[in-house]
Short mmCIF file of C-alpha atoms in Angstrom, two decimals:
data_model
loop_
_atom_site.label_atom_id
_atom_site.label_comp_id
_atom_site.label_asym_id
_atom_site.label_seq_id
_atom_site.Cartn_x
_atom_site.Cartn_y
_atom_site.Cartn_z
CA MET A 1 97.96 100.94 72.24
CA ARG A 2 95.56 98.04 70.14
CA ARG A 3 96.17 97.96 66.33
CA THR A 4 94.05 97.57 63.66
CA ARG A 5 94.93 95.71 60.68
CA ALA A 6 93.66 94.48 57.22
CA GLY A 7 96.42 91.26 57.06
CA PRO A 8 99.47 89.58 58.61
CA LEU A 9 102.64 91.38 59.28
CA THR A 10 105.23 90.19 57.10
CA PRO A 11 108.97 90.84 56.33
CA GLN A 12 109.26 93.37 52.71
CA THR A 13 111.66 91.43 50.63
CA ALA A 14 110.88 93.64 47.56
CA THR A 15 113.92 96.39 46.89
CA ALA A 16 112.98 99.68 46.74
CA ASP A 17 113.54 102.04 43.64
CA PRO A 18 116.17 104.69 45.15
CA ASN A 19 114.55 106.69 42.58
CA THR A 20 110.69 107.10 44.30
CA GLN A 21 110.68 109.41 46.57
CA PRO A 22 108.20 109.02 49.79
CA SER A 23 105.34 110.72 49.92
CA PRO A 24 105.16 114.20 52.47
CA ALA A 25 102.72 111.85 55.14
CA ALA A 26 105.45 109.07 55.35
CA THR A 27 107.91 111.09 57.08
CA LEU A 28 105.49 113.06 59.43
CA PRO A 29 105.07 111.64 62.93
CA MET A 30 102.79 109.07 63.46
CA ALA A 31 99.27 110.58 65.20
CA THR A 32 98.12 109.89 68.99
CA VAL A 33 95.16 107.30 68.86
CA GLU A 34 93.11 108.36 71.43
CA ALA A 35 92.04 105.30 73.55
CA ALA A 36 87.95 104.86 73.52
CA PRO A 37 86.81 106.07 77.78
CA PRO A 38 86.05 102.79 79.23
CA ALA A 39 82.43 101.86 79.39
CA CYS A 40 79.93 101.93 82.36
CA ARG A 41 79.70 98.30 84.60
CA PHE A 42 76.09 99.11 84.77
CA CYS A 43 74.23 101.50 82.36
CA GLY A 44 76.93 101.14 79.50
CA ALA A 45 77.27 104.80 78.54
CA PRO A 46 81.20 106.22 78.54
CA LEU A 47 82.79 106.93 81.29
CA GLU A 48 84.48 110.21 80.50
CA HIS A 49 85.10 112.38 83.77
CA THR A 50 87.58 111.53 86.09
CA PHE A 51 86.84 111.35 90.01
CA VAL A 52 90.40 110.52 91.56
CA ASP A 53 93.76 109.47 89.77
CA LEU A 54 96.00 108.04 92.56
CA GLY A 55 98.43 106.84 89.69
CA MET A 56 100.07 103.41 89.31
CA SER A 57 99.84 100.89 92.42
CA PRO A 58 100.11 97.07 93.36
CA LEU A 59 97.33 95.15 94.17
CA CYS A 60 97.08 95.77 97.27
CA GLU A 61 96.82 92.84 98.77
CA ARG A 62 99.72 90.85 97.13
CA PHE A 63 102.40 90.84 100.27
CA LEU A 64 105.31 89.90 98.57
CA ARG A 65 107.75 87.38 100.20
CA ALA A 66 111.82 88.48 100.68
CA ASP A 67 112.55 86.00 97.44
CA GLN A 68 110.10 88.21 95.58
CA LEU A 69 111.74 91.73 96.28
CA ASP A 70 113.91 91.72 93.29
CA GLN A 71 111.08 90.53 90.49
CA MET A 72 108.76 92.41 88.58
CA GLU A 73 105.93 93.49 90.42
CA PRO A 74 103.16 94.60 88.06
CA PHE A 75 101.96 97.85 88.51
CA PHE A 76 98.27 98.83 87.46
CA PRO A 77 96.09 102.49 87.31
CA LEU A 78 94.06 103.60 90.12
CA HIS A 79 92.48 106.01 87.86
CA VAL A 80 88.45 106.34 89.40
CA ARG A 81 85.70 108.40 87.09
CA VAL A 82 81.92 108.86 87.53
CA CYS A 83 79.08 108.00 85.14
CA SER A 84 77.10 111.34 83.85
CA SER A 85 74.74 108.95 82.80
CA CYS A 86 73.98 107.03 86.47
CA LEU A 87 76.76 108.30 88.53
CA LEU A 88 78.26 105.39 89.40
CA VAL A 89 82.03 106.00 91.16
CA GLN A 90 84.05 103.23 89.93
CA LEU A 91 87.53 101.72 88.54
CA PRO A 92 87.63 100.43 85.06
CA ALA A 93 88.34 96.59 86.20
CA TYR A 94 92.55 96.35 85.58
CA VAL A 95 92.43 93.23 86.57
CA SER A 96 90.80 90.17 86.85
CA PRO A 97 88.39 88.97 90.19
CA GLU A 98 90.61 85.27 89.55
CA GLU A 99 93.71 87.00 89.80
CA ILE A 100 93.16 88.94 92.98
CA PHE A 101 90.32 86.76 94.78
CA ARG A 102 91.95 83.35 94.76
CA GLU A 103 94.23 83.58 97.15
CA TYR A 104 93.44 86.30 99.54
CA ALA A 105 95.69 87.55 102.58
CA TYR A 106 92.44 89.10 104.10
CA PHE A 107 90.87 87.30 107.54
CA SER A 108 87.91 88.71 109.03
CA ALA A 109 88.28 87.26 112.40
CA TYR A 110 90.76 89.05 113.17
CA SER A 111 89.39 92.29 113.98
CA GLU A 112 88.00 91.68 117.27
CA SER A 113 85.13 94.37 116.36
CA TRP A 114 83.99 93.34 113.05
CA VAL A 115 83.13 89.64 114.99
CA GLU A 116 81.62 91.62 117.22
CA HIS A 117 80.05 93.88 114.48
CA ALA A 118 79.08 90.44 113.05
CA ARG A 119 77.70 88.76 116.31
CA ALA A 120 75.27 91.33 116.46
CA TYR A 121 73.88 91.64 113.22
CA VAL A 122 73.06 88.10 113.19
CA GLU A 123 71.31 88.48 117.00
CA ALA A 124 69.16 91.19 115.24
CA ILE A 125 68.44 89.90 112.00
CA SER A 126 67.35 86.75 113.26
CA ALA A 127 64.75 88.46 115.63
CA ARG A 128 63.25 90.87 112.24
CA PHE A 129 63.10 88.00 110.07
CA ASP A 130 62.24 85.18 112.31
CA LEU A 131 64.78 82.94 111.02
CA GLY A 132 65.41 79.54 113.09
CA SER A 133 65.46 75.66 111.79
CA LYS A 134 64.06 75.87 108.75
CA SER A 135 65.43 78.68 107.13
CA GLN A 136 68.24 79.30 104.59
CA VAL A 137 70.70 81.43 104.94
CA VAL A 138 73.43 82.45 102.27
CA GLU A 139 76.45 84.93 102.82
CA LEU A 140 78.55 85.39 99.85
CA ALA A 141 82.16 86.32 100.15
CA SER A 142 81.66 85.09 103.48
CA ASN A 143 85.55 85.22 104.31
CA ASP A 144 86.72 83.18 107.21
CA GLY A 145 83.22 82.16 108.67
CA TYR A 146 83.24 85.15 110.44
CA LEU A 147 79.70 85.84 110.42
CA LEU A 148 78.13 82.71 109.47
CA GLN A 149 79.41 81.42 112.65
CA HIS A 150 76.80 82.53 113.86
CA PHE A 151 73.76 81.46 112.51
CA VAL A 152 75.59 78.07 112.88
CA ALA A 153 75.91 78.10 116.63
CA ARG A 154 72.05 79.09 116.52
CA GLY A 155 70.77 76.10 114.58
CA VAL A 156 70.13 77.76 111.10
CA PRO A 157 70.90 76.82 108.12
CA ALA A 158 73.76 78.30 106.80
CA LEU A 159 75.56 78.36 103.35
CA GLY A 160 78.67 80.87 102.69
CA ILE A 161 80.03 81.43 98.91
CA GLU A 162 83.44 82.57 99.55
CA PRO A 163 86.09 82.13 96.00
CA ALA A 164 89.48 82.81 97.96
CA LEU A 165 90.21 79.11 98.48
CA ASN A 166 92.67 79.82 101.36
CA VAL A 167 89.97 81.58 103.06
CA ALA A 168 87.16 79.30 102.37
CA GLU A 169 89.66 76.47 104.32
CA ALA A 170 89.32 78.69 107.48
CA ALA A 171 85.41 79.05 107.63
CA ARG A 172 84.64 75.11 106.55
CA ALA A 173 87.55 74.75 110.13
CA ARG A 174 85.16 76.59 111.40
CA GLY A 175 81.74 74.26 110.60
CA VAL A 176 80.62 76.79 108.13
CA GLU A 177 79.74 75.27 104.70
CA THR A 178 81.45 76.86 102.10
CA VAL A 179 81.51 76.76 98.69
CA THR A 180 84.71 78.14 96.78
CA GLU A 181 83.19 79.75 93.25
CA PHE A 182 82.33 83.54 92.21
CA PHE A 183 78.84 84.55 92.73
CA GLY A 184 76.24 85.41 90.34
CA ARG A 185 73.17 84.13 88.11
CA GLN A 186 74.78 81.26 86.72
CA LEU A 187 75.44 80.06 90.28
CA ALA A 188 71.93 81.10 92.05
CA GLU A 189 70.18 79.49 89.23
CA SER A 190 72.37 76.06 90.50
CA LEU A 191 71.71 76.97 94.52
CA VAL A 192 67.46 77.42 93.79
CA ALA A 193 68.24 74.30 91.53
CA ASP A 194 69.35 72.09 94.53
CA GLY A 195 66.61 73.68 96.99
CA ARG A 196 68.76 76.32 98.12
CA ALA A 197 66.67 79.28 97.47
CA ALA A 198 67.57 81.79 100.51
CA ASP A 199 65.45 83.48 103.30
CA LEU A 200 67.99 85.79 103.48
CA VAL A 201 70.95 86.36 101.04
CA ILE A 202 73.78 88.58 103.01
CA GLY A 203 76.72 90.78 101.02
CA ASN A 204 79.69 92.50 103.65
CA ASN A 205 81.94 94.70 102.01
CA VAL A 206 81.57 92.34 98.33
CA LEU A 207 79.51 95.04 95.67
CA ALA A 208 82.14 96.83 95.41
CA GLN A 209 84.75 93.79 94.47
CA VAL A 210 82.48 92.94 91.76
CA PRO A 211 83.16 93.59 88.27
CA ASP A 212 80.31 92.43 86.47
CA LEU A 213 77.57 94.26 89.17
CA ASN A 214 74.72 93.52 87.05
CA ASP A 215 75.33 89.89 86.61
CA PHE A 216 76.00 89.66 90.59
CA VAL A 217 72.65 91.88 91.19
CA ALA A 218 70.87 89.81 89.36
CA GLY A 219 72.35 86.45 90.92
CA ILE A 220 70.29 88.08 94.18
CA ALA A 221 67.46 88.78 92.78
CA ARG A 222 67.06 84.89 91.66
CA LEU A 223 68.75 83.47 94.71
CA LEU A 224 66.17 84.66 96.98
CA LYS A 225 62.50 83.59 97.88
CA PRO A 226 59.69 85.11 97.21
CA ASN A 227 59.51 87.05 100.86
CA GLY A 228 63.23 87.05 101.52
CA VAL A 229 65.08 89.88 102.04
CA ALA A 230 69.36 90.62 101.10
CA THR A 231 71.14 93.33 103.35
CA LEU A 232 74.53 94.48 101.14
CA GLU A 233 77.13 96.66 103.60
CA PHE A 234 79.60 98.54 101.59
CA PRO A 235 81.56 101.89 102.69
CA HIS A 236 78.73 104.42 101.99
CA LEU A 237 80.60 106.92 98.96
CA ALA A 238 79.28 110.46 100.45
CA ARG A 239 81.91 109.57 103.57
CA LEU A 240 84.66 108.61 101.09
CA ILE A 241 84.07 112.58 99.72
CA GLU A 242 83.20 114.35 102.65
CA GLU A 243 86.25 112.86 104.85
CA VAL A 244 88.55 112.18 102.41
CA GLN A 245 89.26 108.29 101.96
CA PHE A 246 90.70 108.32 99.37
CA ASP A 247 92.47 104.90 100.86
CA THR A 248 89.83 102.14 100.73
CA ILE A 249 90.71 103.26 96.83
CA TYR A 250 92.38 99.90 95.11
CA HIS A 251 91.88 97.72 92.55
CA GLU A 252 89.30 94.98 94.67
CA HIS A 253 87.11 97.22 95.13
CA PHE A 254 85.88 98.06 91.04
CA SER A 255 82.73 100.69 92.54
CA TYR A 256 81.88 102.79 95.19
CA PHE A 257 78.59 103.13 95.80
CA SER A 258 75.87 106.32 96.52
CA ALA A 259 72.30 105.04 98.03
CA GLY A 260 70.48 106.86 95.22
CA VAL A 261 72.77 104.74 92.66
CA VAL A 262 72.17 101.81 94.64
CA ALA A 263 68.33 102.28 94.44
CA ARG A 264 68.56 102.46 90.54
CA ILE A 265 70.93 99.30 90.62
CA ALA A 266 68.08 97.40 92.84
CA GLU A 267 65.10 98.79 90.76
CA ALA A 268 66.92 97.62 86.96
CA HIS A 269 66.53 94.06 88.55
CA GLY A 270 63.26 93.63 90.07
CA LEU A 271 64.50 94.83 93.29
CA LEU A 272 63.16 97.02 95.96
CA PHE A 273 65.01 98.80 98.41
CA PHE A 274 63.15 99.87 101.26
CA ASP A 275 65.52 100.22 104.26
CA VAL A 276 68.53 101.41 105.17
CA GLU A 277 71.34 101.65 108.38
CA GLU A 278 74.03 104.18 108.39
CA LEU A 279 76.93 101.90 110.08
CA PRO A 280 80.47 103.42 111.32
CA THR A 281 81.95 100.23 110.76
CA HIS A 282 85.03 100.63 108.31
CA GLY A 283 84.69 104.41 108.10
CA GLY A 284 80.86 105.08 107.34
CA SER A 285 78.89 102.22 105.76
CA LEU A 286 75.44 101.69 104.62
CA ARG A 287 73.44 98.68 105.09
CA VAL A 288 70.56 97.92 102.58
CA TYR A 289 68.27 96.34 102.83
CA LEU A 290 66.41 94.44 99.71
CA ALA A 291 63.35 92.50 98.56
CA ARG A 292 61.53 90.94 95.21
CA ARG A 293 59.30 93.78 94.09
CA ASP A 294 56.72 90.29 93.44
CA GLY A 295 57.27 89.62 96.94
CA PRO A 296 54.88 90.93 100.22
CA PRO A 297 54.59 95.42 100.33
CA ARG A 298 57.49 96.98 101.73
CA PRO A 299 57.21 100.51 102.08
CA PRO A 300 60.39 102.58 102.29
CA SER A 301 61.46 103.14 105.58
CA ASP A 302 61.73 106.55 107.07
CA ARG A 303 65.55 106.30 107.64
CA LEU A 304 65.79 105.58 103.66
CA ARG A 305 63.94 108.64 102.64
CA ASP A 306 66.31 110.99 105.28
CA LEU A 307 68.95 109.48 103.48
CA LEU A 308 68.02 110.17 100.07
CA ALA A 309 67.05 113.54 100.92
CA ARG A 310 70.33 114.46 102.07
CA GLU A 311 72.35 112.36 99.37
CA GLN A 312 70.16 114.90 97.15
CA ALA A 313 71.35 118.12 99.50
CA ALA A 314 74.65 117.54 99.32
CA GLY A 315 74.79 117.14 95.43
CA TYR A 316 75.56 113.41 95.18
CA ASP A 317 72.10 113.05 92.26
CA ARG A 318 74.08 115.13 89.89
CA LEU A 319 77.68 115.28 88.32
CA GLY A 320 78.63 118.25 90.05
CA GLY A 321 78.69 116.62 93.58
CA TYR A 322 81.76 114.61 92.31
CA ALA A 323 83.98 117.83 91.74
CA GLY A 324 86.71 118.75 93.97
CA PHE A 325 87.69 115.57 95.62
CA ALA A 326 91.26 115.57 93.68
CA PRO A 327 92.76 118.71 95.53
CA ARG A 328 91.44 117.43 99.25
CA VAL A 329 93.12 113.99 98.14
CA GLU A 330 96.26 116.15 97.55
CA ALA A 331 96.43 117.89 100.35
CA VAL A 332 96.31 114.80 102.84
CA LYS A 333 99.52 113.85 100.68
CA ARG A 334 101.51 116.97 101.16
CA ASP A 335 100.53 116.86 104.72
CA LEU A 336 101.45 113.54 105.65
CA LEU A 337 104.70 113.65 103.81
CA ALA A 338 105.88 116.55 105.02
CA PHE A 339 105.32 115.69 109.16
CA LEU A 340 107.42 112.16 108.49
CA ILE A 341 109.90 114.58 106.10
CA GLU A 342 110.36 116.48 109.91
CA ALA A 343 109.81 113.81 112.19
CA ARG A 344 113.31 111.87 111.30
CA ARG A 345 115.22 115.24 110.48
CA ALA A 346 114.38 114.86 114.23
CA GLY A 347 115.97 112.00 114.54
CA ARG A 348 112.03 109.98 115.84
CA ARG A 349 111.73 106.42 114.64
CA VAL A 350 108.69 105.89 112.23
CA ALA A 351 106.56 102.35 112.40
CA GLY A 352 103.30 101.63 111.11
CA TYR A 353 100.92 99.37 113.03
CA GLY A 354 98.45 97.53 110.84
CA ALA A 355 99.06 95.98 107.11
CA PRO A 356 95.52 96.48 105.58
CA GLY A 357 94.76 96.98 101.56
CA LYS A 358 94.22 100.74 102.44
CA GLY A 359 97.18 101.32 104.12
CA ASN A 360 98.77 100.17 100.47
CA THR A 361 96.72 102.32 98.58
CA LEU A 362 98.20 105.60 100.88
CA LEU A 363 101.64 104.13 101.00
CA ASN A 364 101.68 103.64 97.60
CA TYR A 365 100.17 106.85 96.37
CA CYS A 366 102.11 108.97 98.84
CA GLY A 367 105.66 107.27 97.54
CA ILE A 368 106.34 105.94 101.82
CA ARG A 369 109.26 103.49 102.10
CA GLY A 370 111.20 102.43 104.45
CA ASP A 371 113.30 105.71 104.77
CA LEU A 372 109.86 107.48 106.17
CA LEU A 373 108.34 104.44 107.86
CA GLU A 374 110.86 101.72 108.86
CA PHE A 375 108.38 98.85 109.59
CA THR A 376 104.84 97.91 110.53
CA VAL A 377 103.61 94.96 112.07
CA ASP A 378 100.21 93.16 111.43
CA ARG A 379 97.93 90.34 113.56
CA ASN A 380 97.34 88.33 110.56
CA PRO A 381 100.11 85.98 110.74
CA TYR A 382 100.04 85.26 107.02
CA LYS A 383 102.15 88.49 106.51
CA HIS A 384 104.66 88.27 109.34
CA GLY A 385 108.15 87.57 107.30
CA ARG A 386 106.34 89.61 104.06
CA PHE A 387 106.57 93.02 102.88
CA THR A 388 104.24 95.82 101.27
CA PRO A 389 103.22 95.84 98.05
CA GLY A 390 104.99 98.75 95.90
CA THR A 391 106.77 99.85 98.85
CA HIS A 392 108.42 97.04 100.49
CA ILE A 393 108.07 98.01 103.88
CA PRO A 394 108.66 94.78 106.52
CA ILE A 395 105.44 93.56 108.69
CA HIS A 396 106.28 91.76 111.50
CA GLN A 397 104.08 90.00 114.72
CA PRO A 398 102.90 92.77 117.16
CA ASP A 399 105.38 92.04 119.42
CA TYR A 400 107.95 93.51 117.07
CA LEU A 401 106.63 96.86 118.17
CA ILE A 402 107.54 96.52 121.99
CA GLN A 403 110.83 95.42 120.97
CA GLN A 404 111.39 98.31 119.04
CA ARG A 405 109.51 101.22 120.90
CA PRO A 406 109.30 104.13 117.70
CA ASP A 407 108.24 107.11 118.68
CA LEU A 408 106.03 107.73 115.97
CA VAL A 409 103.13 105.11 114.93
CA LEU A 410 100.61 105.53 111.91
CA ILE A 411 97.79 103.49 112.72
CA LEU A 412 97.21 102.25 108.38
CA PRO A 413 93.41 100.95 109.50
CA TRP A 414 92.54 104.19 110.53
CA ASN A 415 88.77 102.44 110.88
CA LEU A 416 89.97 100.65 114.05
CA ARG A 417 91.99 103.43 115.79
CA THR A 418 89.82 103.10 119.07
CA GLU A 419 90.36 99.49 119.03
CA ILE A 420 94.12 100.04 118.58
CA ALA A 421 94.80 102.52 120.31
CA VAL A 422 93.52 100.21 123.37
CA GLN A 423 95.60 97.41 121.94
CA LEU A 424 98.83 99.75 122.54
CA THR A 425 98.26 101.69 125.38
CA GLY A 426 101.58 100.02 126.56
CA ILE A 427 103.20 103.12 123.74
CA ARG A 428 102.69 104.88 126.79
CA GLU A 429 105.50 103.69 128.38
CA TRP A 430 108.83 105.33 126.15
CA GLY A 431 107.04 108.20 125.72
CA GLY A 432 105.72 107.20 122.02
CA ARG A 433 102.74 108.28 119.57
CA LEU A 434 100.13 107.10 117.51
CA PHE A 435 98.82 109.05 114.91
CA VAL A 436 96.98 108.50 111.50
CA ALA A 437 96.72 110.78 108.33
CA ILE A 438 92.80 110.77 107.05
CA PRO A 439 90.52 112.23 107.25
CA ARG A 440 93.25 114.59 108.09
CA LEU A 441 96.61 114.35 110.28
CA GLU A 442 95.97 113.64 114.14
CA LEU A 443 98.10 112.90 116.77
CA LEU A 444 96.27 110.72 119.00
CA PRO A 445 95.95 111.94 122.56
#
């Protein structure tokens, strides 16, 4: 609790008069002072309505070394609100981006399907907007160069903006020029002054990760050339709600977007939201197309009109549409715990596949530790020999799964279930089964 005082606190040296009786108020307990609700990061209105409260959780990408297991581990609230004014669903910035992203454990290139998704995007966007050797492409949160490497291969000038120092080094090793700074209006001004105004700005799974949303979007508007285009990809809030994808909530994700809210934010910063694609990635994402309002005319596409109408019909244009999510989250928790407890009672060994950020939200919210999930495996060498944050489940390389032959394997990155199921066809040799917990508990065939 924050206290307000008129002056410095100093020790009392005067002797109290024993005949002086305390006032009645002095004998009463101090009243609890309710903290003011946080403010919406877009419109500034007070955030008085809970969307879902997942309790306390550590940073989902802070994997622990063995020598850190007995040290204090910070936990932060995962209390998500919805703004009654603009309807932006959001998590207050309990942790600064500098603390989260300066060293990051997520490398995009370890997912083959995601690299292929990026390659197909580069091919399609280059054709649609005629990008070539005289164009300038800038990607925000460019990670390890998994996407921009395809522009480099085509001879299109490309610049990555990636604040995570360790991840940026991997991008440079792929031949991708990378600036290790956080993006906002100030960096955009600097790039434009250096002649790096963009024909195309890309932001894949970054819009949700910026606490200063207005500065970020203002930076995009400033960085674009008058006829430039920005494409942003992010998980669709409608899919999160409808498929109970609560594990995509973690401290790295500050905001959760519907198309209608994105249209409102774009308009506030002089941008036109003119097209959208619905994608299967990350359990259901949107790719939105933005352009400067003072640029060439771009009428809204039929698919954008259709999506906005469907969101309105589902109630996402009013506060009532966001009610009822929390009880469905609680049901997923109960079903998963009941399944794991029964499996362990029956003597079955249970392991995990993957150590994604979303998996750590699931494990911590459900209270799943080594007694229910012996270990997990992951393709990212950075995580090998480490332990999951909060739950301290050991992480091994994928071959360890074959050596141990567990009876059941929980796929934590459920959005990659098809890709992973193909990789793990060998578990049938010992009668192993794969399963997922979201959107519902399901044993895979």
